[in-house]
Every structure is written in C-alpha cells, then in structure tokens.
Amino acid sequence: MASLDLLIWLIPALPLLGFLLNAFLIRSERPAGLVASAMVVASFVVTLVATFGLAGLPAEERRIMSVAWQWISIGSFQVPFGIMLDPLTAVMALLVTGVGGLIHIYSIGYMHGDQRVVRYFAYLNLFITMMLLLVMGNNLLVLFLGWEGVGLCSFLLIGHWFERRVAGEAAVKAFVVNRIGDAAFILGMLAVFNYFGTLNFYPVEAGGVSQPGFLERSIEIMGQTVGPSWQPVGVATLITFLLLIGATGKSAQLPLFVWLPDAMAGPTPVSALIHAATMVTAGVYMMARNEAIFQASLTTQGWVMWIGALTALIAGTAALAQWDIKRVLAYSTVSQLGFMVAACGMGAYVAAIFHLLTHGLFKALLFLAAGSVIHGTNDTQDMRRMGGLRTAMPTTFWSFAIGAAALAGIVPLAGFWSKDEILTHALTGNHWPQLFILFLTSLLTALYMGRQVALIFFGQQRDPSYHAHESGRVMTVPLIVLAVGAVVGGIINLPWLHWLSDWLFPVLGEEASSFNLFMAALATAGSVGMGYLGWWIYDRAAPRVKVGGKDPAYRVTGDIWDGMEEAWYLDAAYSRVVVQPFRRLAGFLARVFDPQGIDGLVMGVARLFGWIGAGVRRLQSGYVRTYALVFTVGVLLVLGFILVATR
Amino acid sequence: MDFVLFFVTAAIALIGAIAMIVSRNAVHSALFLLMNFGAIAVLFLLLQSPFLFTIQLTVYAGAIMVLFLFVVMLLGAEQVEDTPDRIAWQRPLAFVLGAGLLAVAIIGAVRAATFAPPPSPEAAEFGDPARLGELLFTSYLLPFEITGVILLIAVIGVVVLNQRGRQRVKVPSEE
Amino acid sequence: MVPTSYYILLSAALFTIGVLGVLVRRNAIVLFMSVELMLNAANLALVAFARERLGVDGQVLVFFVITVAAAEVAVGLALLVAIFRTKQTADVDEVSTLKG
C-alpha cells in the first residue's frame, strides 16, 4: 500500500523532529518535555496504525519496504537508505515508542529543575530516532547506523551530569567497550558483503532496480569454509561469530558487560530506557533478524548459548551482592539479557523476543520505580540507608513489587510466561547444561529481588537524614501503566494462544512451543520459594544492616560475597590487563616519545643544519693563504678535468 | 748554440726563482727576483722579441723591482720570519699541490706542444716595435685605451691611499 | 731553434714556483713578488706561442700584461704600506679579522 510506505517514515521522523526542535529552538523546560513526549507518543500511535495496516495484509506479504534514496552506490556495493515494517520490526517499534513515551512523560517529573533538561530531552528523542532506525532498517548498514547512533546517545546521556567524574568515565567506558563489539560487527558486515554481495536483508526494489537480499539465501554459504587447511572455519560460523561479538558488546554479555553497571551513573529514566528496555536489546534483535544465517552455524549457536547462560549466572550472583539500588537492576538486566541470548542460541527466537518484550515492560517499571524511590528519598541510592518505605510511598511500593514478581517469574505475571518458554525450549532441545544454569539463575533472580524489596520497603528507615515522600502524578502514572503491562503482558504469547509466535512466523519461521506443566510448576515453585526466602532473610536481618557496613550474608560466605559484588573481578581484570597498560603507553608516548622522540627529530633536523653551518663556517679562517690553497686545489681540478676531457 | 744559451738562461731563471722564495731576507728575495727578470728578458730576446726584452728590463727590472726595494727598505720588513706557521698543514699541502700543479702543467705542455723545431719567422722584423705598434693602434686600440685609464686610476689610488693625517669626519654619536 | 715546448715547460716550472711562494711565505712583500713571478711565467708562455704561431699578437698581450702588472704593483704596495702603518707587521697571517 502506497500510503503505508510513506506512513512508516513518520515513525522515526517524528522523534527526529523532536530532537531538532529541542536542540535548536526550544530553550525552557516545559516545552522541551512536552514536545519530546508528544513526538514519541505520536510515533507510537503511528506505529499502532501501521501495525494494524500490516495485519490487514495476508501473512506472506507482511513486509512494507520504503527506500528514500540510494545511500551508497559504488560499483557492486549498493546500499539503499531504506526502512521496512514487518512483524518483527512492528513489535520492536511498539516497545520502543510505547515504553519510550512513558519514560519521556516520567522524565518530565524526574528531571524537573535540572540545569540541562532541554539537552536531555533532545538526546532522548535522538535516541528514540536511532533505535527506530536500528529496528526498521532494511539492510545491515542502516541497522549499524542506528546501532552506532544509540551508542552515541547512550554516551551522551550517561554523561548527562558530566560534572561528576564518575559519570564521564562511565560514559567513555560504555562507548569504548561498545566499540570493541562494533569493530567485530563491521568485520561481520564485510564478511556478509563478501559472501553474499549485498547487505540488504530482503530483496529491495529501488529506483527501478531490484537489489537482492541475503537472509533468504543462506543456503549459498552452506559448506563453504575459510581459513587454514588445518583449521577450516565455516563461512556461516565466521559471519555469525563476528556478529555475535558485536551483540555481546551492545547487549552487555560476557565478556563485554562491564560497562552496564557503571552506566547507572546516568539519570534513572535513561537507565530505564536505554539500559533496560531498548538499546541493550538491540543485540538480541539483530540476532533474531539474522536467524537464517545463525541457524546455519551450529558452532556459533553453541557459543551463543554458553555465553548467554554463563552471563546470566554470573550477573545473577553479582546482583545478589550489590548495595546500590540501580546496580542490582543493572546486573539483573545483564542476567535477563543472558536468558534472551541463550534462547537465541537454542533457536528459540520467538521466546527470546517474547522475553525481550516482557522484560522491557517490567524492567522499565523497576527502574522507574527505583527512580521514584531515589527521588523520594532525596537522591539516596544506597539500600543500606533505606528501609520501611512502603508506608511513605505506597504506589511506588506496589509497582516495584509487581515488577519484582514479574521478573522473578511468578505466575500469572508476564515474566513467568516468557521465562518459562525459554526453560521449556531448553528442556525439549536437550540442552541440559544451559537448562541447569538458567534454572539456577532464575532462582537467584527471585532471591535477589526478594532481598531488594525487603531492604528498601520493609523494616525501619535506617538513615534518618531524609523525609520520604511519594512522587508526583507525572511519575506515578507511567508506573501504574507499566505495572498493568507487567501483569497482563504475558497474554501476547500464552502457550495455548501463541499469538506472538503466529505473528512472527513469517519472519522467524518457528512453530509455537509446547507447554510443559512440570517445568512450569517447578520454576514457579522455585521462584516463589526463593523470593520469599530472600525477603524473609533480609527482613529478619534488617536491624543488622548498618549504613556503610557489610551485608549480613558476609558473615556466612566471607570473601565470596565480595567476589560476587565485584562480578568476579572481571572488571578489575580488564583494568589491570588492558586499561593500565594503555594508560602507561599513552603516558610514555606523551611524556617521553613525543617530547624526546618526535620533537627531538624535528629539532634535530634544525640542529643538524646549525651544526653543518658551524662546521662550514670554519672554512672561513680569515687567512689569505688558506684561501689561496683552496684556489689552487680548484685550479688543479679544472686543469685535470680539461686534460682528461680532451684526451 | 741556441740550446746552450737557452739552458743556461733557463737555469739562471730557475735558480733565481727558487732562491727568491727560499730566502729569509726580503731584500735578498728582491734581488734574486731581479736576476730572474733579467734571465727572462734574455729569453724574450731568444724568442725574437727585442722590444719586449727592452720593456721587461725597463719596466719590470727597472721600475717594479725598484719599487719593491723601496717599500722593503721603507717598512723595514726584511726581518726574518721566525715564528712557526700557524696553519700546521699549510706547508706540506702546498708542496703536494705544487707537485700536482707541475705534473698537470707538464702533461698539458707535453701533450699540446711539439718537440719539433718551430718554424722560423720569415721577416727579420718579426719582433719589431713597428709591427707591435701597428697592432696596438688598430686591432688592440680599446685595450690600449683602457690600459691608459688603469694607469691613471692606479696613480690616483696610490696618492689617495697614502695620505697622512687626513681630517676624519666626526661621527655625530661621538659628540 | 729551441722547440716551443721547452719554453712552455720552463714557464710551467716558474709558475709552480710562484704558486709555492704564495702559499708558503708569510711576508707580504715576498708574497707579492711571487705573484710577479707567476705573471712573468705567463708572459714567457705567451711570447713562446707568439713565435710559434708567427704572429705578434702574443707580444702585444705581453705588453698589456706588463703595463697592468706595473699598475697593480703600485697600488698593492700602497695598500701594503697603509696596512703596515696600522698593524706594524708585514705578516699576512695577522690580517685575518674577516673570518666566519
């Protein structure tokens, strides 16, 4: 439909307009927040309309492509600047604009009075634009454009309060670690182009020329290998492994997850939007989009599963030992992303997307509720200083509790259905190690959420220096909306209705999964049990929690607890092995090589000429007889030359 | 006969030249040079140029050497050069170069000139002043005039250089 | 008749002796006299070639050389005297302030 072609451009264009308005025209706080939020909400409405339009098409035709212009046209390297809307894109776009819109509205309240609030809203809108480009791009390069764009916005927004050194360093760290993944992503794109001749996902009609896609031609690279003869690597493995590394950077998996906990130095709505619901899910989306070639390489899928599972476990243990309210949620995000990545590795892409959607809802909810807590406790983030807040902040308490329960996977909340689907897939696919690890992680998830709820909302307020109060309506209404979503969100893919599986079938081609009652019951029982256990332990131990003191569990577990708190010292290892040597090298170059080497070379050239001049100057001795000597030498030479030449 | 005369005169010229540069006393050097000039004048005569023989004796031996002797006596510069040479390598290098120059010159001379007897001039008035005068005022008129100017300039220059007690113009900054 | 090359060889020898004199002696007056010796050697060569070529042009050139040499000696000795008045020495090495 022609009108749909143009309509889908509005989806990224509206937030872009919001960015431009906020960046160049708007100067004061009120219009900034209103314009930004309005643009995103409008984009959400357009997305809804477009999705309904899409649903009106027969299932095989549900792909709307629109190319604006031929971005790159160099011989055989043709890349159009185009976007598309297909079922997968639609659900991602709905998540981005829907949750994004709620977070924008929330930000109006949270960032009230901030000195750079207009800049904040501008970047937030820019982020939405870039994320939409990422999910709507119809070729790898536009996706990568959005990929880099969200990385940039993440950097800008984490460092929003750049007066704080922590924020600046965290922003740089996020960007640099992402960059490592991006480098691999670029190599993966090069490999795709090398073997397929194109970066388009699907065939594109642009400018009267048909440009092929690569996702439906994955059969072409089956059996091809590359590399030395004693260790051949399948082409599909090469491509997908590189893309996987890109995903580990963006989606904070092992070994590149170290930036996410530090990214909590940014404003809480930023953490909610970027580091819970949207940007970090870009890696999962990218893998789902490229499922055709990922499925072609069993080797890579094995890696994907292990990376996802191990990340989930490690991050889960780290989340258990954190004191900062946001860091618990940050590690929790890493852990849940591990679930999604592991699901991709098992071939359960629908389950991964399902979990992505539900996680987006309840993690955003948790972050916003945490923001409400921070706001209401005069910017306290250390849970040791909180306690007993449920009486002062009831709405926040109930939202947080619902979010925590959803995350823990308590039936019938959204998280239960999506997490259970992943575990069931592990069971039916006979991935026993991953099943064990993921099950253990879900127990840990419930445990640390129970701990967190107890530490924040139960017991007595441990730090009397603030007066706790509930946040304003502009902040609590989004919380309520998200809480409702967290409760009923599971409906989109109930095992016997499987609406999402059907919806995504044209793209991912997966059959609906089965429902294993035993697994479900076991998981739920485990979650409920561990959740209650976590709550009970810390509710009892609350009087022993001192401000600035160690966790009560430290007495039992000792230094293991510290190891967990530091995420098994992975970050410290990076610092020792990578960052310090680089700093030393940079210091050496700056203090030694540059002044002595480079300057020495340049100055040396100058000094050389001075030295030559001084040497040559000594020829002018002032003695006439020396000059006569030189004359004679010259005369001899000339005469000799004449003699020789006239032989 | 000619050969004997030539060799004797050549020997005198060489001895005079070498003695001139070797002698420590400046007056002795001047006198040896005088001897050398005399020998060269005789050689001019042997080369059929009686006019130049006369000119050489008159101008060179008679005027220039006298001028040299005057200046030597005036300055009292017949002292011996006692102090060792300040430029250490000057003397050895000079000998090397001298030898080289001599070698080059000999090679050139031997290659170019012939050892056959030269053709004798037809007329007996070969080196006659009349012949010279003819050329001097026709083909070589311009050089002749310029030489006259050079002599004039030389005279003026000598007078200017040897003024005594000239009033110097006071430089304003000194006042 | 004596062949021309004998005269040329003699001229070369006298010239070399003159060059040696310029390079070795420090007394300015002796240095000057060596220069005159060189000029004479050149004159000798000129006259020898004039006879060989049966043309008096060579002798005319010698005439000019002698004249200019006379003028040069006059001016040079005047300079020498002027320098001697200030420096009180005829050593050529003393006059070396024009150096790098």
Coordinates of N, CA, C and O in Angstrom, one line a residue, chain A residues 189-273:
Chain A
M189 N 30.0 -7.5 8.9 CA 29.3 -6.9 7.7 C 30.1 -7.1 6.5 O 29.6 -7.4 5.4
L190 N 31.4 -6.9 6.6 CA 32.3 -7.1 5.5 C 32.2 -8.5 5.0 O 32.2 -8.8 3.8
A191 N 32.2 -9.5 6.0 CA 32.1 -10.9 5.6 C 30.8 -11.1 4.8 O 30.7 -11.8 3.8
V192 N 29.7 -10.6 5.4 CA 28.4 -10.7 4.7 C 28.5 -10.2 3.3 O 28.1 -10.9 2.3
F193 N 29.0 -9.0 3.1 CA 29.1 -8.5 1.8 C 30.0 -9.3 0.9 O 29.7 -9.5 -0.3
N194 N 31.1 -9.8 1.4 CA 32.0 -10.6 0.6 C 31.3 -11.9 0.1 O 31.5 -12.3 -1.1
Y195 N 30.5 -12.5 1.0 CA 30.0 -13.8 0.5 C 28.6 -13.7 -0.1 O 28.2 -14.6 -0.8
F196 N 27.9 -12.6 0.1 CA 26.6 -12.5 -0.4 C 26.5 -11.4 -1.5 O 25.5 -11.3 -2.2
G197 N 27.4 -10.5 -1.5 CA 27.4 -9.4 -2.4 C 26.4 -8.3 -2.1 O 26.2 -7.4 -2.9
T198 N 25.7 -8.4 -0.9 CA 24.8 -7.4 -0.6 C 24.6 -7.3 0.9 O 24.9 -8.3 1.6
L199 N 24.1 -6.2 1.4 CA 23.9 -6.1 2.8 C 22.4 -6.0 3.1 O 21.9 -5.9 4.3
N200 N 21.5 -6.0 2.1 CA 20.1 -6.0 2.3 C 19.6 -7.3 2.9 O 20.1 -8.4 2.6
F201 N 18.6 -7.1 3.8 CA 18.1 -8.3 4.4 C 17.2 -9.1 3.4 O 17.3 -10.3 3.2
Y202 N 16.3 -8.3 2.7 CA 15.4 -8.9 1.8 C 15.5 -8.2 0.5 O 16.0 -7.1 0.4
P203 N 15.0 -8.8 -0.6 CA 15.1 -8.1 -1.9 C 14.4 -6.7 -1.8 O 13.3 -6.6 -1.2
V204 N 15.0 -5.7 -2.4 CA 14.5 -4.4 -2.4 C 14.4 -3.9 -3.8 O 15.2 -4.1 -4.6
E205 N 13.2 -3.2 -4.0 CA 13.0 -2.6 -5.3 C 13.3 -1.1 -5.1 O 12.6 -0.4 -4.4
A206 N 14.4 -0.6 -5.7 CA 14.7 0.8 -5.5 C 15.2 1.4 -6.8 O 16.1 0.9 -7.4
G207 N 14.6 2.5 -7.2 CA 15.0 3.2 -8.4 C 14.9 2.3 -9.6 O 15.7 2.3 -10.5
G208 N 13.9 1.4 -9.6 CA 13.6 0.6 -10.8 C 14.6 -0.6 -10.8 O 14.5 -1.5 -11.7
V209 N 15.5 -0.7 -9.9 CA 16.5 -1.8 -9.9 C 16.2 -2.7 -8.7 O 15.9 -2.2 -7.6
S210 N 16.2 -4.0 -8.9 CA 16.0 -4.9 -7.9 C 17.3 -5.3 -7.2 O 18.2 -5.7 -7.8
Q211 N 17.4 -5.0 -5.9 CA 18.6 -5.4 -5.2 C 18.3 -6.6 -4.3 O 17.4 -6.6 -3.5
P212 N 19.2 -7.6 -4.4 CA 18.9 -8.8 -3.7 C 19.1 -8.7 -2.2 O 19.8 -7.8 -1.8
G213 N 18.5 -9.6 -1.5 CA 18.8 -9.6 0.0 C 19.6 -10.9 0.3 O 19.9 -11.6 -0.6
F214 N 20.0 -11.0 1.5 CA 20.9 -12.2 1.8 C 20.3 -13.2 2.8 O 20.7 -14.3 2.8
L215 N 19.2 -12.7 3.5 CA 18.7 -13.6 4.5 C 18.0 -14.9 3.9 O 18.0 -15.9 4.6
E216 N 17.5 -14.7 2.7 CA 16.8 -15.9 2.2 C 17.8 -16.7 1.3 O 17.3 -17.6 0.7
R217 N 19.0 -16.3 1.3 CA 20.0 -17.1 0.5 C 21.0 -17.7 1.4 O 22.1 -18.0 0.9
S218 N 20.7 -18.0 2.6 CA 21.7 -18.6 3.5 C 22.2 -19.9 3.0 O 23.3 -20.4 3.4
I219 N 21.5 -20.5 2.1 CA 21.9 -21.9 1.7 C 23.1 -21.7 0.8 O 23.9 -22.7 0.7
E220 N 23.4 -20.5 0.3 CA 24.5 -20.4 -0.6 C 25.8 -20.6 0.1 O 26.8 -21.0 -0.5
I221 N 25.9 -20.3 1.4 CA 27.2 -20.4 2.1 C 27.3 -21.7 2.9 O 28.3 -21.9 3.5
M222 N 26.3 -22.6 2.8 CA 26.5 -23.8 3.5 C 27.6 -24.6 2.9 O 27.8 -24.7 1.7
G223 N 28.4 -25.1 3.7 CA 29.5 -26.0 3.2 C 30.8 -25.2 2.8 O 31.8 -25.8 2.7
Q224 N 30.7 -23.9 2.7 CA 31.9 -23.2 2.3 C 32.7 -23.0 3.6 O 32.2 -22.7 4.6
T225 N 34.0 -23.1 3.4 CA 34.9 -22.8 4.6 C 35.9 -21.8 4.2 O 36.2 -21.5 3.1
V226 N 36.5 -21.3 5.3 CA 37.6 -20.3 5.0 C 38.6 -20.5 6.1 O 38.3 -21.1 7.1
G227 N 39.8 -20.1 5.8 CA 40.9 -20.2 6.8 C 41.9 -21.3 6.5 O 41.8 -21.9 5.4
P228 N 42.9 -21.6 7.4 CA 43.9 -22.5 7.0 C 43.4 -23.9 7.0 O 42.4 -24.2 7.6
S229 N 44.1 -24.8 6.2 CA 43.5 -26.1 6.0 C 43.5 -27.0 7.2 O 42.7 -27.9 7.3
W230 N 44.3 -26.6 8.2 CA 44.3 -27.5 9.4 C 43.2 -27.0 10.4 O 43.0 -27.6 11.4
Q231 N 42.6 -25.9 10.1 CA 41.5 -25.4 11.0 C 40.5 -24.6 10.1 O 40.5 -23.4 10.2
P232 N 39.8 -25.3 9.3 CA 38.8 -24.6 8.5 C 37.7 -24.1 9.3 O 37.2 -24.7 10.2
V233 N 37.2 -22.9 9.0 CA 36.1 -22.3 9.6 C 35.0 -22.1 8.6 O 35.2 -21.6 7.6
G234 N 33.8 -22.6 9.0 CA 32.7 -22.4 8.1 C 32.4 -20.9 7.9 O 32.5 -20.1 8.8
V235 N 32.0 -20.6 6.7 CA 31.7 -19.2 6.4 C 30.6 -18.7 7.3 O 30.7 -17.6 7.8
A236 N 29.6 -19.5 7.4 CA 28.5 -19.1 8.3 C 28.9 -18.9 9.7 O 28.5 -17.9 10.4
T237 N 29.8 -19.7 10.2 CA 30.4 -19.6 11.5 C 31.2 -18.3 11.6 O 31.0 -17.5 12.6
L238 N 32.0 -18.0 10.6 CA 32.7 -16.8 10.6 C 31.8 -15.5 10.8 O 32.0 -14.7 11.6
I239 N 30.8 -15.5 9.9 CA 30.0 -14.3 9.9 C 29.2 -14.2 11.2 O 29.2 -13.1 11.8
T240 N 28.6 -15.3 11.6 CA 27.8 -15.2 12.8 C 28.6 -15.0 14.0 O 28.2 -14.3 15.0
F241 N 29.8 -15.5 14.1 CA 30.6 -15.3 15.3 C 31.0 -13.8 15.4 O 31.0 -13.3 16.5
L242 N 31.4 -13.2 14.3 CA 31.7 -11.8 14.3 C 30.4 -11.0 14.8 O 30.5 -10.1 15.6
L243 N 29.3 -11.3 14.2 CA 28.1 -10.6 14.6 C 27.8 -10.8 16.1 O 27.3 -10.0 16.8
L244 N 28.1 -12.1 16.6 CA 27.8 -12.4 18.0 C 28.7 -11.5 18.9 O 28.2 -11.0 19.9
I245 N 29.9 -11.3 18.5 CA 30.8 -10.4 19.3 C 30.2 -9.0 19.4 O 30.2 -8.3 20.4
G246 N 29.7 -8.6 18.2 CA 29.0 -7.3 18.2 C 27.9 -7.2 19.2 O 27.7 -6.3 19.9
A247 N 27.1 -8.3 19.2 CA 26.0 -8.4 20.1 C 26.4 -8.4 21.5 O 25.8 -7.8 22.4
T248 N 27.5 -9.1 21.8 CA 27.9 -9.1 23.2 C 28.3 -7.7 23.7 O 28.2 -7.4 24.9
G249 N 28.8 -6.9 22.8 CA 29.2 -5.5 23.2 C 27.9 -4.7 23.5 O 27.8 -4.1 24.6
K250 N 27.0 -4.7 22.6 CA 25.8 -3.9 22.7 C 24.9 -4.4 23.8 O 24.3 -3.7 24.6
S251 N 24.7 -5.8 23.9 CA 23.8 -6.3 24.8 C 24.5 -6.8 26.1 O 23.9 -7.6 26.8
A252 N 25.6 -6.3 26.3 CA 26.3 -6.5 27.6 C 26.3 -8.0 28.0 O 25.8 -8.4 29.1
Q253 N 27.0 -8.8 27.2 CA 27.2 -10.2 27.5 C 28.6 -10.4 27.9 O 29.4 -9.5 27.7
L254 N 28.9 -11.6 28.4 CA 30.3 -11.9 28.6 C 31.0 -11.8 27.3 O 30.6 -12.4 26.3
P255 N 32.2 -11.3 27.2 CA 33.0 -10.6 28.2 C 32.9 -9.1 28.2 O 33.7 -8.4 28.8
L256 N 31.9 -8.6 27.6 CA 31.8 -7.1 27.4 C 30.7 -6.5 28.2 O 30.1 -5.5 27.7
F257 N 30.3 -7.1 29.3 CA 29.2 -6.5 30.0 C 29.6 -5.4 31.0 O 28.7 -4.8 31.6
V258 N 30.9 -5.2 31.1 CA 31.4 -4.4 32.2 C 30.9 -2.9 32.2 O 31.0 -2.2 33.2
W259 N 30.4 -2.5 31.1 CA 30.0 -1.1 31.0 C 28.6 -0.8 31.6 O 28.4 0.3 32.1
L260 N 27.8 -1.9 31.6 CA 26.4 -1.6 32.0 C 26.3 -1.2 33.5 O 25.5 -0.3 33.8
P261 N 26.9 -1.9 34.5 CA 26.7 -1.5 35.8 C 27.2 0.0 36.1 O 26.5 0.7 36.8
D262 N 28.3 0.3 35.4 CA 28.8 1.7 35.6 C 27.9 2.7 34.9 O 27.9 3.9 35.3
A263 N 27.1 2.3 33.9 CA 26.3 3.2 33.2 C 25.1 3.7 34.1 O 24.4 4.6 33.7
M264 N 25.0 3.1 35.2 CA 24.0 3.6 36.1 C 24.2 5.0 36.7 O 23.4 5.6 37.4
A265 N 25.4 5.6 36.3 CA 25.7 6.9 36.8 C 24.8 7.9 36.0 O 24.8 9.1 36.4
G266 N 24.2 7.5 35.0 CA 23.3 8.4 34.3 C 21.9 8.6 35.0 O 21.6 7.8 35.9
P267 N 21.1 9.5 34.5 CA 19.8 9.6 35.1 C 19.0 8.3 35.0 O 19.1 7.6 34.1
T268 N 18.1 8.1 36.0 CA 17.4 6.8 36.1 C 16.5 6.6 34.9 O 16.4 5.5 34.4
P269 N 15.8 7.6 34.4 CA 15.0 7.3 33.2 C 15.8 6.8 32.0 O 15.4 6.0 31.2
V270 N 17.1 7.3 31.9 CA 18.0 6.9 30.9 C 18.3 5.4 31.1 O 18.3 4.6 30.2
S271 N 18.6 5.0 32.4 CA 18.8 3.6 32.6 C 17.6 2.8 32.3 O 17.8 1.7 31.7
A272 N 16.4 3.3 32.5 CA 15.2 2.5 32.2 C 15.1 2.4 30.7 O 14.8 1.3 30.3
L273 N 15.3 3.4 30.0 CA 15.0 3.3 28.6 C 16.1 2.6 27.8 O 15.9 1.6 27.1

